[in-house]
Amino acid sequence: MNAQPPIIELQHLSKEFRVGFFRKRVRAVRDLSLTVHQGEIFGFLGPNGAGKTTTIKMLMGLIYPSQGQAKLFGLPSDDLRAKARLGFLPEHPYFYDYLTGLEFLNFYARLFGLSSSIRSVRVERLLEQVGLSHARKLPLRKYSKGMIQRVGIAQALINDPDLVILDEPMSGLDPIGRKDVRDIIFRLRDSGKTVFFSSHILQDVEMLCDRVAIVTKGQLRKLGTLHDLLAELSGLKTEITFSGLSPLDLEQLQRLAERIVVPGPRATLVFPNERLDEAVRLILQKGGKLESMIPLKGTLEDLFVQQVHATQDEPSPLQDEPSASTLPENTQPSQETTRDA
Amino acid sequence: MHKLLVIAQNTFREAIRDKILYSIFFFAFLLLLASLALGELSLGHHIKVTKDLGLSAISFFGILIAIFTGVSLVHKEIDKRTLYTLLSKPIYRSQFVLGKYFGMLLTALTQLALLTALFSLLVLYQQKYIESALFQAILLYWMEIMLITSIALFFSSFTTPFFSGVFTFSIFVIGRLMPEIEILLKRTTNPLIWFLLKISTFLPNLDYLNIGQRVVHQESIPFDYILSSVTYTTLYIVLFLFFASLLFSRRDFI
């Protein structure tokens, strides 16, 4: 057993909002529990409105849980000792656009009480690391979306944090930018840091993460190592290669298939296993020749889609994750939205 | 304290890089210069006109800057989501509120210091000396501006800039009309009006801070009066800042 507390610990975390004139209840997160340990790269996945950003905001102390607890380094998430060891990049970041890149990073560095000598070295190093040395004296209002994302990552690393929480860090980045961010995340892991990030880009998550959590409709649906979760999916689909079917029979068979890998008289199709027997029977009945059958390994995308589909018909008291359209701009403090005095 | 100053400095930097403030300052500057010209035109009373207009300009534009910065700067942090990153750093929310307040004050008082300097030069130019009573009046206007900024910040901690502006301006007007409200309170027979007027009397009485006219008309102001007015205003400022911090600390940033 690890004697150290987990880096992140969410215990039965729930959040309800009251919105609109009739103070209708919106439940954004329900009974979410998970832990993240030191040195992990943890992916937090879910479709839009799943409750990812609300969860991250509870972790950051920006909103208070209705129930449950969020802990960082074994401390309540709004404890300043925890925040001193934390770096955070919000989703779609927007920063003080009247500051230059240099002023911006210095401002945050000063909030951590870094001395001017450490500050100047670290700021320059980070600007170089995120490829913005050339734009250091440019006001942020002149930065492109990708440059804002990069300077946002730099500010998240200004205190040399033990934990970095990144909300959609790849958003707005071109392929080179995404690769740079991936490299930064790997470097962080190599130096013993913990990274918790949410992303829609499953390819990046697959490349980066040790463990993932999938949330839909505010609830945790899957949690585990990528290896274990994908192993659950193996054997769900089978790729069949066959020949000798007439175009009409082939068309009938294609209707059973999930996708066509190779079309034509010698075709390769992928079938979900529940339709496998039917497909094989049809090939043989129509005089076709079975050439190969290969069970397919599942992908993160399969798992993600499976989880989203599995829960889409759930009767739900939930609305979408609070957004500008569902929640008032300035939610008044109320029993649900404020911490108890 | 260090973090509070860092936030205050950044707020100041934001405000002085905002062109709207320069426009307000420019008009105040023009009005002060106009007071000189108007003074020259008025027979016999030119120095009184300059002093009267000058003090009014300092007060009016100071209040304008206080309301403008007070209602917009905190809201901007929330609206533009810069607050998300800021509050993820090791700072208390109350440090943010107080840092913003001191940054706003620094902005307003820097501009007022420049206007005061110009005003002093104009008075010196006209009467070759400057009486200390003028600075007493200006000190109380500064106190009023500090109070109005804290009220604007208080409303900003839970409502939109529009309502913050309306509420703050209303409190300013009620505060300035407090002597009239007290007279009405004695005369009215309508219980509802009496109730509303009575509630208004709990708001800060800004008439205590408006001694410009008395100073212009050479009335001597006792030191005790200045001291008690400063203390009175400071207590209100502390109260408004306390509630602003409390509301802000309990709020969810969605």
Coordinates of C-alpha atoms in Angstrom, one line a residue:
Chain A
M1 CA 0.0 0.0 0.0
N2 CA 1.1 3.5 -0.8
A3 CA 1.5 5.5 2.5
Q4 CA 1.4 8.8 0.7
P5 CA -2.1 10.3 0.1
P6 CA -3.2 10.2 -3.5
I7 CA -2.4 13.3 -5.5
I8 CA -6.1 13.7 -6.4
E9 CA -8.9 12.2 -4.4
L10 CA -12.5 12.8 -5.3
Q11 CA -14.9 11.3 -2.7
H12 CA -18.6 11.0 -3.7
L13 CA -18.4 14.4 -5.4
S14 CA -21.8 15.8 -6.5
K15 CA -22.8 19.2 -7.8
E16 CA -26.3 20.6 -8.2
F17 CA -27.1 24.0 -9.6
R18 CA -30.3 26.0 -9.3
V19 CA -31.1 27.8 -12.5
G20 CA -33.8 30.0 -13.9
F21 CA -36.7 31.9 -12.4
F22 CA -38.1 28.7 -10.8
R23 CA -34.7 27.7 -9.5
K24 CA -34.9 24.4 -11.4
R25 CA -32.4 21.8 -10.2
V26 CA -29.6 20.9 -12.6
R27 CA -27.3 18.1 -11.5
A28 CA -24.0 18.4 -13.2
V29 CA -22.0 15.8 -11.3
R30 CA -23.3 12.7 -9.4
D31 CA -21.4 10.7 -6.8
L32 CA -18.1 10.8 -8.5
S33 CA -15.2 9.1 -6.8
L34 CA -11.7 8.5 -8.1
T35 CA -8.1 8.8 -7.1
V36 CA -5.0 9.7 -9.1
H37 CA -1.5 8.7 -7.8
Q38 CA 1.9 10.3 -8.2
G39 CA 3.5 10.1 -11.6
E40 CA 0.4 9.1 -13.4
I41 CA -0.9 10.7 -16.6
F42 CA -4.6 10.5 -16.1
G43 CA -7.2 11.1 -18.8
F44 CA -10.6 12.5 -17.9
L45 CA -12.9 11.8 -20.8
G46 CA -16.5 12.4 -21.6
P47 CA -18.8 14.0 -24.2
N48 CA -19.8 17.7 -24.1
G49 CA -21.9 18.3 -21.0
A50 CA -20.7 15.2 -19.2
G51 CA -19.6 17.2 -16.1
K52 CA -15.8 17.2 -16.8
T53 CA -15.3 21.0 -16.5
T54 CA -17.6 21.1 -13.4
T55 CA -15.5 18.4 -11.8
I56 CA -12.3 20.2 -12.6
K57 CA -13.7 23.5 -11.3
M58 CA -14.5 21.7 -8.0
L59 CA -11.0 20.4 -7.9
M60 CA -9.7 24.0 -8.4
G61 CA -12.0 25.4 -5.7
L62 CA -13.8 27.6 -8.3
I63 CA -17.1 26.0 -7.4
Y64 CA -18.1 24.2 -4.2
P65 CA -19.4 20.7 -4.2
S66 CA -23.0 20.1 -3.1
Q67 CA -21.9 16.9 -1.6
G68 CA -18.6 15.0 -1.2
Q69 CA -15.1 16.2 -1.1
A70 CA -12.2 17.0 -3.5
K71 CA -8.8 16.7 -2.1
L72 CA -5.4 17.5 -3.6
F73 CA -2.2 16.1 -1.9
G74 CA -4.5 14.9 0.9
L75 CA -5.6 18.5 1.6
P76 CA -9.0 20.2 0.8
S77 CA -8.8 21.5 -2.7
D78 CA -9.0 25.2 -1.7
D79 CA -6.1 24.9 0.7
L80 CA -3.3 27.2 -0.3
R81 CA -0.6 24.6 0.4
A82 CA -2.2 22.4 -2.2
K83 CA -2.6 25.2 -4.7
A84 CA 1.1 26.1 -4.3
R85 CA 1.9 22.7 -5.8
L86 CA -0.6 22.9 -8.6
G87 CA -0.6 24.1 -12.1
F88 CA -3.8 24.7 -14.0
L89 CA -4.8 25.5 -17.6
P90 CA -8.6 26.2 -18.0
E91 CA -10.6 25.3 -21.1
H92 CA -10.5 28.0 -23.8
P93 CA -8.2 30.2 -21.7
Y94 CA -8.4 33.9 -22.0
F95 CA -5.7 35.9 -20.2
Y96 CA -4.9 39.5 -19.5
D97 CA -4.6 40.7 -23.1
Y98 CA -3.0 44.1 -22.1
L99 CA 0.1 42.2 -20.7
T100 CA 3.0 41.0 -22.7
G101 CA 3.9 37.3 -22.5
L102 CA 6.8 38.3 -20.3
E103 CA 4.7 40.4 -17.9
F104 CA 2.0 37.8 -17.8
L105 CA 4.3 35.0 -16.7
N106 CA 6.0 37.3 -14.2
F107 CA 2.7 38.3 -12.7
Y108 CA 1.8 34.7 -12.0
A109 CA 5.3 33.9 -10.8
R110 CA 5.1 36.7 -8.2
L111 CA 1.8 35.2 -6.9
F112 CA 3.9 32.2 -5.9
G113 CA 6.4 34.4 -4.2
L114 CA 9.3 33.4 -6.5
S115 CA 12.4 35.6 -6.2
S116 CA 13.2 37.8 -9.1
S117 CA 16.3 35.8 -10.0
I118 CA 14.3 32.5 -10.1
R119 CA 11.5 34.3 -11.9
S120 CA 13.6 35.6 -14.7
V121 CA 15.3 32.2 -15.4
R122 CA 12.1 30.3 -15.2
V123 CA 10.0 32.7 -17.3
E124 CA 12.6 32.7 -20.1
R125 CA 13.0 28.9 -19.9
L126 CA 9.2 28.3 -20.1
L127 CA 8.8 30.8 -23.0
E128 CA 11.4 28.9 -24.8
Q129 CA 9.9 25.5 -23.9
V130 CA 6.5 26.5 -25.4
G131 CA 8.1 28.2 -28.4
L132 CA 7.2 31.7 -27.6
S133 CA 10.5 33.4 -27.0
H134 CA 10.1 35.5 -30.1
A135 CA 6.7 36.8 -28.8
R136 CA 7.8 37.6 -25.2
K137 CA 7.3 41.3 -25.6
L138 CA 4.1 41.1 -27.6
P139 CA 0.9 41.9 -25.8
L140 CA -1.3 38.8 -25.5
R141 CA -4.1 40.5 -27.5
K142 CA -1.8 40.0 -30.5
Y143 CA -1.4 36.3 -29.8
S144 CA -3.1 33.6 -32.0
K145 CA -5.3 31.0 -30.3
G146 CA -2.5 28.5 -30.4
M147 CA -0.1 31.0 -28.9
I148 CA -2.6 31.7 -26.1
Q149 CA -2.8 28.0 -25.4
R150 CA 1.0 27.7 -25.3
V151 CA 1.4 30.7 -22.9
G152 CA -1.4 29.1 -20.9
I153 CA 0.6 26.0 -20.5
A154 CA 3.7 28.0 -19.5
Q155 CA 1.7 29.8 -16.7
A156 CA 0.5 26.4 -15.5
L157 CA 4.2 25.3 -15.1
I158 CA 5.5 28.6 -13.6
N159 CA 5.7 27.2 -10.0
D160 CA 7.3 23.9 -11.1
P161 CA 4.1 22.1 -9.9
D162 CA 3.8 18.5 -8.7
L163 CA 0.4 18.2 -10.3
V164 CA -0.7 19.8 -13.5
I165 CA -4.4 19.9 -14.4
L166 CA -5.1 20.7 -18.0
D167 CA -8.7 21.2 -19.3
E168 CA -8.6 20.4 -23.0
P169 CA -5.0 21.3 -23.5
M170 CA -4.9 20.3 -27.2
S171 CA -7.8 22.6 -28.1
G172 CA -6.9 25.1 -30.8
L173 CA -3.5 23.6 -31.5
D174 CA -2.3 22.4 -34.9
P175 CA -0.6 19.0 -35.2
I176 CA 2.8 20.4 -34.3
G177 CA 1.4 22.3 -31.3
R178 CA -0.3 19.1 -30.2
K179 CA 2.9 17.2 -30.5
D180 CA 4.7 19.9 -28.5
V181 CA 2.1 19.6 -25.7
R182 CA 2.4 15.8 -25.7
D183 CA 6.2 16.2 -25.4
I184 CA 5.7 18.6 -22.4
I185 CA 3.3 16.1 -20.7
F186 CA 5.8 13.2 -21.2
R187 CA 8.6 15.4 -19.8
L188 CA 6.5 16.2 -16.8
R189 CA 5.8 12.5 -16.2
D190 CA 9.5 11.7 -16.6
S191 CA 10.3 14.2 -13.9
G192 CA 7.9 12.5 -11.5
K193 CA 5.0 15.0 -11.9
T194 CA 1.3 14.0 -12.1
V195 CA -0.8 15.1 -15.0
F196 CA -4.6 15.1 -15.0
F197 CA -6.2 16.2 -18.2
S198 CA -9.5 16.2 -20.1
S199 CA -9.6 15.9 -23.8
H200 CA -11.8 15.2 -26.7
I201 CA -8.9 14.0 -28.8
L202 CA -8.9 10.3 -28.0
Q203 CA -5.9 9.7 -30.1
D204 CA -3.8 11.9 -27.8
V205 CA -5.4 10.3 -24.7
E206 CA -4.5 6.8 -26.0
M207 CA -0.9 8.0 -26.7
L208 CA -0.4 9.7 -23.3
C209 CA -2.5 8.2 -20.5
D210 CA -1.7 5.5 -18.0
R211 CA -5.3 5.5 -16.7
V212 CA -8.5 7.0 -17.9
A213 CA -11.9 7.8 -16.5
I214 CA -15.0 8.1 -18.7
V215 CA -17.9 10.2 -17.4
T216 CA -21.2 10.7 -19.0
K217 CA -24.2 12.5 -17.7
G218 CA -22.2 13.5 -14.6
Q219 CA -21.4 10.0 -13.5
L220 CA -18.3 7.9 -13.7
R221 CA -18.8 5.0 -16.1
K222 CA -15.4 3.5 -16.6
L223 CA -12.1 3.9 -14.6
G224 CA -9.0 1.9 -15.1
T225 CA -5.7 1.5 -17.0
L226 CA -6.1 1.8 -20.8
H227 CA -4.8 -1.8 -21.1
D228 CA -7.5 -3.2 -18.8
L229 CA -10.3 -1.2 -20.3
L230 CA -9.4 -2.1 -23.8
A231 CA -9.0 -5.7 -22.9
E232 CA -12.7 -5.7 -21.9
L233 CA -13.5 -4.7 -25.5
S234 CA -11.4 -7.3 -27.2
G235 CA -13.5 -10.0 -28.7
L236 CA -16.3 -7.6 -29.4
K237 CA -15.7 -7.4 -33.1
T238 CA -14.3 -9.7 -35.7
E239 CA -12.8 -9.0 -39.1
I240 CA -13.8 -11.5 -41.8
T241 CA -12.3 -11.9 -45.2
F242 CA -14.2 -13.9 -47.7
S243 CA -14.8 -14.4 -51.5
G244 CA -17.2 -15.9 -54.0
L245 CA -20.4 -14.0 -53.2
S246 CA -22.6 -12.4 -55.8
P247 CA -23.0 -8.6 -55.6
L248 CA -26.5 -9.0 -54.3
D249 CA -25.5 -11.3 -51.5
L250 CA -22.5 -9.1 -50.8
E251 CA -24.9 -6.2 -50.4
Q252 CA -27.0 -8.2 -47.9
L253 CA -23.9 -9.1 -45.9
Q254 CA -22.7 -5.5 -45.9
R255 CA -25.9 -4.5 -44.1
L256 CA -24.8 -6.7 -41.2
A257 CA -21.3 -5.3 -41.1
E258 CA -20.2 -2.4 -39.0
R259 CA -17.7 -1.3 -41.6
I260 CA -16.1 -2.3 -44.8
V261 CA -12.3 -2.6 -44.7
V262 CA -11.8 -3.9 -48.3
P263 CA -14.7 -3.8 -50.8
G264 CA -15.0 -6.0 -53.9
P265 CA -15.3 -9.7 -54.7
R266 CA -12.6 -10.6 -52.1
A267 CA -14.0 -8.4 -49.3
T268 CA -13.0 -7.7 -45.7
L269 CA -15.7 -6.6 -43.4
V270 CA -15.9 -6.0 -39.7
F271 CA -18.8 -7.4 -37.8
P272 CA -19.9 -7.0 -34.2
N273 CA -19.8 -10.3 -32.5
E274 CA -23.5 -10.4 -31.9
R275 CA -24.0 -10.5 -35.6
L276 CA -21.1 -12.8 -36.3
D277 CA -23.0 -16.1 -36.4
E278 CA -25.5 -14.7 -38.8
A279 CA -22.8 -13.3 -41.1
V280 CA -20.8 -16.6 -41.2
R281 CA -24.0 -18.5 -41.9
L282 CA -25.0 -16.2 -44.7
I283 CA -21.5 -16.4 -46.4
L284 CA -21.6 -20.2 -46.3
Q285 CA -25.3 -20.5 -47.3
K286 CA -24.7 -18.3 -50.4
G287 CA -21.7 -20.4 -51.4
G288 CA -19.0 -18.0 -50.4
K289 CA -15.5 -19.0 -49.2
L290 CA -14.4 -18.0 -45.7
E291 CA -10.7 -17.0 -45.9
S292 CA -10.0 -15.6 -42.5
M293 CA -11.6 -14.5 -39.2
I294 CA -9.6 -12.2 -36.9
P295 CA -11.0 -11.1 -33.5
L296 CA -10.3 -7.3 -33.3
K297 CA -8.7 -5.4 -30.4
G298 CA -10.9 -2.5 -29.1
T299 CA -9.9 1.1 -29.3
L300 CA -10.4 3.9 -26.9
E301 CA -12.9 5.4 -29.4
D302 CA -14.9 2.1 -29.3
L303 CA -15.0 2.2 -25.6
F304 CA -15.9 5.9 -25.5
V305 CA -18.7 5.5 -28.1
Q306 CA -19.9 2.4 -26.3
Q307 CA -20.2 4.2 -23.0
V308 CA -21.9 7.3 -24.5
H309 CA -24.4 5.1 -26.4
A310 CA -25.1 2.9 -23.3
T311 CA -26.1 5.9 -21.3
Q312 CA -27.8 8.0 -23.9
D313 CA -31.3 6.6 -23.2
E314 CA -31.0 6.8 -19.4
P315 CA -33.8 8.7 -17.9
S316 CA -31.9 11.7 -16.7
P317 CA -32.6 14.4 -14.2
L318 CA -29.5 16.0 -15.7
Q319 CA -29.3 18.8 -18.1
D320 CA -26.2 19.6 -20.0
E321 CA -23.1 20.6 -18.2
P322 CA -23.7 24.1 -17.0
S323 CA -22.8 26.4 -19.8
A324 CA -23.5 30.0 -20.6
S325 CA -26.8 29.0 -22.1
T326 CA -28.0 27.0 -19.1
L327 CA -26.8 28.9 -16.2
P328 CA -27.0 32.6 -15.4
E329 CA -23.9 34.6 -15.9
N330 CA -23.8 35.5 -12.2
T331 CA -25.3 32.7 -10.2
Q332 CA -26.5 34.2 -7.0
P333 CA -25.2 32.6 -3.9
S334 CA -27.8 30.1 -2.7
Q335 CA -27.9 27.0 -0.6
E336 CA -26.9 24.8 -3.6
T337 CA -24.3 27.1 -5.1
T338 CA -22.4 28.3 -2.1
R339 CA -20.4 26.8 0.7
D340 CA -22.0 26.6 4.1
A341 CA -21.0 29.5 6.2
Chain B
M1 CA 0.1 41.2 1.8
H2 CA 2.6 40.6 -1.0
K3 CA 0.1 38.8 -3.1
L4 CA -2.5 41.5 -2.5
L5 CA 0.0 44.1 -3.8
V6 CA 0.8 42.0 -6.9
I7 CA -2.9 41.9 -7.7
A8 CA -3.3 45.6 -6.9
Q9 CA -0.4 46.4 -9.2
N10 CA -1.9 44.3 -12.0
T11 CA -5.3 46.0 -11.6
F12 CA -3.6 49.4 -11.8
R13 CA -1.7 48.3 -14.9
E14 CA -5.0 47.1 -16.5
A15 CA -6.8 50.3 -15.7
I16 CA -4.1 52.7 -16.9
R17 CA -3.9 50.8 -20.2
D18 CA -7.7 51.4 -20.7
K19 CA -8.4 54.3 -23.0
I20 CA -11.8 55.1 -21.4
L21 CA -10.1 56.3 -18.3
Y22 CA -7.9 58.6 -20.3
S23 CA -11.1 60.1 -21.8
I24 CA -12.6 60.7 -18.4
F25 CA -9.3 62.3 -17.2
F26 CA -9.1 64.4 -20.3
F27 CA -12.6 65.9 -19.7
A28 CA -11.7 66.6 -16.0
F29 CA -8.6 68.3 -17.2
L30 CA -10.6 70.4 -19.6
L31 CA -13.1 71.3 -16.9
L32 CA -10.4 72.5 -14.6
L33 CA -8.9 74.7 -17.3
A34 CA -12.4 76.0 -18.1
S35 CA -12.8 76.9 -14.4
L36 CA -10.0 79.3 -14.9
A37 CA -11.6 80.9 -17.9
L38 CA -15.0 81.1 -16.2
G39 CA -13.4 82.6 -13.2
E40 CA -11.9 85.4 -15.3
L41 CA -15.3 86.1 -16.8
S42 CA -17.2 86.4 -13.5
L43 CA -16.8 89.9 -12.0
G44 CA -15.2 90.0 -8.6
H45 CA -15.6 86.3 -7.7
H46 CA -13.2 84.7 -10.1
I47 CA -11.2 82.9 -7.5
K48 CA -14.4 81.5 -5.9
V49 CA -15.6 80.2 -9.3
T50 CA -12.3 78.5 -10.0
K51 CA -12.3 76.9 -6.5
D52 CA -15.9 75.9 -6.7
L53 CA -15.7 74.4 -10.2
G54 CA -12.3 72.8 -9.5
L55 CA -13.5 71.0 -6.4
S56 CA -16.7 69.9 -8.2
A57 CA -14.6 68.6 -11.1
I58 CA -12.4 66.6 -8.8
S59 CA -15.4 65.2 -6.9
F60 CA -17.5 64.4 -10.0
F61 CA -14.8 62.8 -12.1
G62 CA -13.4 61.0 -9.1
I63 CA -16.8 59.4 -8.5
L64 CA -17.1 58.6 -12.2
I65 CA -13.7 56.8 -12.2
A66 CA -14.6 55.0 -8.9
I67 CA -17.9 53.7 -10.3
F68 CA -16.4 52.8 -13.7
T69 CA -13.5 50.9 -12.3
G70 CA -15.5 49.5 -9.4
V71 CA -18.2 47.9 -11.5
S72 CA -16.1 46.8 -14.5
L73 CA -12.8 45.4 -13.3
V74 CA -14.0 42.5 -11.2
H75 CA -16.7 41.7 -13.6
K76 CA -14.2 41.6 -16.4
E77 CA -12.1 39.0 -14.5
I78 CA -15.2 36.8 -14.3
D79 CA -16.6 37.5 -17.8
K80 CA -13.2 36.9 -19.5
R81 CA -12.5 33.9 -17.2
T82 CA -9.1 35.3 -16.2
L83 CA -10.3 34.7 -12.7
Y84 CA -10.2 30.9 -13.2
T85 CA -6.4 30.9 -13.6
L86 CA -5.9 33.5 -10.9
L87 CA -7.9 31.7 -8.3
S88 CA -6.1 28.4 -9.0
K89 CA -2.9 30.1 -7.6
P90 CA -2.3 30.2 -3.9
I91 CA -4.3 33.2 -3.1
Y92 CA -7.4 33.7 -0.9
R93 CA -10.5 35.1 -2.6
S94 CA -10.5 37.9 -0.1
Q95 CA -6.9 38.7 -1.2
F96 CA -8.2 39.0 -4.7
V97 CA -11.1 41.3 -3.6
L98 CA -8.8 43.5 -1.6
G99 CA -6.1 43.5 -4.2
K100 CA -8.6 44.6 -6.8
Y101 CA -9.8 47.3 -4.4
F102 CA -6.4 48.8 -3.8
G103 CA -5.6 48.6 -7.5
M104 CA -8.8 50.6 -8.2
L105 CA -7.9 53.1 -5.5
L106 CA -4.4 53.5 -6.9
T107 CA -5.9 54.2 -10.3
A108 CA -8.4 56.7 -9.0
L109 CA -6.1 58.4 -6.6
T110 CA -3.3 58.7 -9.2
Q111 CA -5.6 60.5 -11.5
L112 CA -7.0 62.6 -8.7
A113 CA -3.5 63.5 -7.5
L114 CA -2.8 64.9 -11.0
L115 CA -6.1 66.8 -11.0
T116 CA -5.4 68.1 -7.5
A117 CA -1.9 69.3 -8.6
L118 CA -3.4 71.1 -11.6
F119 CA -6.1 72.6 -9.4
S120 CA -3.5 73.8 -6.9
L121 CA -1.5 75.4 -9.7
L122 CA -4.6 77.2 -11.0
V123 CA -5.5 78.5 -7.5
L124 CA -1.9 79.6 -6.9
Y125 CA -1.8 81.3 -10.3
Q126 CA -4.9 83.3 -9.3
Q127 CA -4.4 84.2 -5.7
K128 CA -0.7 83.6 -5.2
Y129 CA -1.3 81.4 -2.1
I130 CA -3.4 78.3 -1.4
E131 CA -5.3 77.7 1.8
S132 CA -5.0 74.3 3.7
A133 CA -8.8 74.1 3.9
L134 CA -8.9 73.3 0.2
F135 CA -6.9 70.2 0.8
Q136 CA -9.2 69.3 3.7
A137 CA -12.1 69.4 1.2
I138 CA -10.1 67.4 -1.3
L139 CA -9.2 64.8 1.4
L140 CA -12.8 64.2 2.2
Y141 CA -13.6 63.9 -1.6
W142 CA -10.9 61.3 -1.7
M143 CA -12.5 59.5 1.2
E144 CA -15.8 59.6 -0.6
I145 CA -14.2 58.1 -3.7
M146 CA -12.7 55.3 -1.6
L147 CA -16.1 54.6 -0.2
I148 CA -17.9 54.7 -3.5
T149 CA -15.2 52.3 -5.0
S150 CA -15.8 49.9 -2.1
I151 CA -19.6 50.1 -2.7
A152 CA -19.2 49.4 -6.4
L153 CA -16.9 46.5 -5.6
F154 CA -19.5 45.1 -3.1
F155 CA -22.2 45.1 -5.7
S156 CA -19.8 43.7 -8.3
S157 CA -19.2 40.7 -6.0
F158 CA -22.7 39.4 -6.8
T159 CA -24.4 41.2 -9.6
T160 CA -23.9 42.5 -13.1
P161 CA -22.0 45.7 -14.0
F162 CA -25.3 47.4 -15.0
F163 CA -27.0 46.8 -11.7
S164 CA -23.8 47.5 -9.8
G165 CA -23.5 50.8 -11.5
V166 CA -27.2 51.7 -10.9
F167 CA -27.1 50.6 -7.2
T168 CA -23.8 52.4 -6.5
F169 CA -24.9 55.6 -8.2
S170 CA -28.2 55.5 -6.2
I171 CA -26.3 55.1 -3.0
F172 CA -24.2 58.1 -4.0
V173 CA -27.2 60.2 -4.7
I174 CA -29.1 59.2 -1.5
G175 CA -25.9 59.8 0.4
R176 CA -25.5 63.3 -0.9
L177 CA -29.2 64.0 -0.3
M178 CA -29.1 62.8 3.3
P179 CA -29.9 66.3 4.9
E180 CA -33.0 66.5 2.7
I181 CA -34.0 62.9 3.6
E182 CA -33.7 63.7 7.3
I183 CA -36.0 66.7 6.9
L184 CA -38.5 64.7 4.9
L185 CA -38.4 61.9 7.5
K186 CA -39.6 64.4 10.1
R187 CA -42.4 65.8 8.0
T188 CA -43.8 62.7 6.2
T189 CA -47.0 61.1 7.5
N190 CA -47.1 58.2 5.0
P191 CA -45.8 55.1 6.8
L192 CA -44.4 53.5 3.6
I193 CA -42.4 56.6 2.7
W194 CA -41.3 57.0 6.3
F195 CA -40.1 53.4 6.2
L196 CA -38.2 53.8 3.0
L197 CA -36.6 57.1 4.2
K198 CA -35.7 55.5 7.5
I199 CA -33.9 52.6 5.7
S200 CA -32.0 55.2 3.6
T201 CA -30.6 56.7 6.7
F202 CA -28.6 53.6 7.3
L203 CA -26.6 54.3 4.2
P204 CA -23.5 56.4 4.4
N205 CA -24.2 60.1 4.7
L206 CA -22.0 61.6 2.0
D207 CA -23.0 65.1 2.9
Y208 CA -20.5 64.9 5.7
L209 CA -17.8 64.6 3.1
N210 CA -19.0 67.3 0.8
I211 CA -17.5 70.4 2.4
G212 CA -16.4 72.1 -0.9
Q213 CA -18.9 74.9 -0.7
R214 CA -18.2 75.7 2.9
V215 CA -14.4 75.9 2.2
V216 CA -15.0 78.1 -0.9
H217 CA -17.0 80.4 1.3
Q218 CA -14.2 80.6 3.8
E219 CA -15.9 78.7 6.5
S220 CA -13.4 77.2 8.9
I221 CA -13.7 73.5 9.3
P222 CA -12.6 72.1 12.7
F223 CA -10.0 69.3 12.7
D224 CA -12.3 67.1 14.8
Y225 CA -14.8 67.3 12.0
I226 CA -12.3 66.0 9.4
L227 CA -11.1 63.3 11.8
S228 CA -14.6 62.0 12.6
S229 CA -15.6 62.1 8.9
V230 CA -12.5 60.1 7.9
T231 CA -13.2 57.6 10.7
Y232 CA -16.9 57.4 9.8
T233 CA -16.1 56.7 6.1
T234 CA -13.3 54.2 7.0
L235 CA -15.8 52.2 9.0
Y236 CA -18.2 52.0 6.1
I237 CA -15.4 51.1 3.7
V238 CA -14.3 48.2 6.0
L239 CA -17.9 47.1 6.2
F240 CA -18.5 47.1 2.4
L241 CA -15.2 45.3 1.8
F242 CA -15.9 42.7 4.4
F243 CA -19.3 41.9 2.8
A244 CA -17.7 42.0 -0.7
S245 CA -15.1 39.4 0.4
L246 CA -17.7 37.3 2.1
L247 CA -20.0 37.1 -0.9
F248 CA -17.2 36.6 -3.3
S249 CA -15.7 33.8 -1.2
R250 CA -19.0 31.9 -1.1
R251 CA -19.7 32.3 -4.8
D252 CA -19.5 29.6 -7.5
F253 CA -17.6 30.6 -10.6
I254 CA -19.5 28.6 -13.3

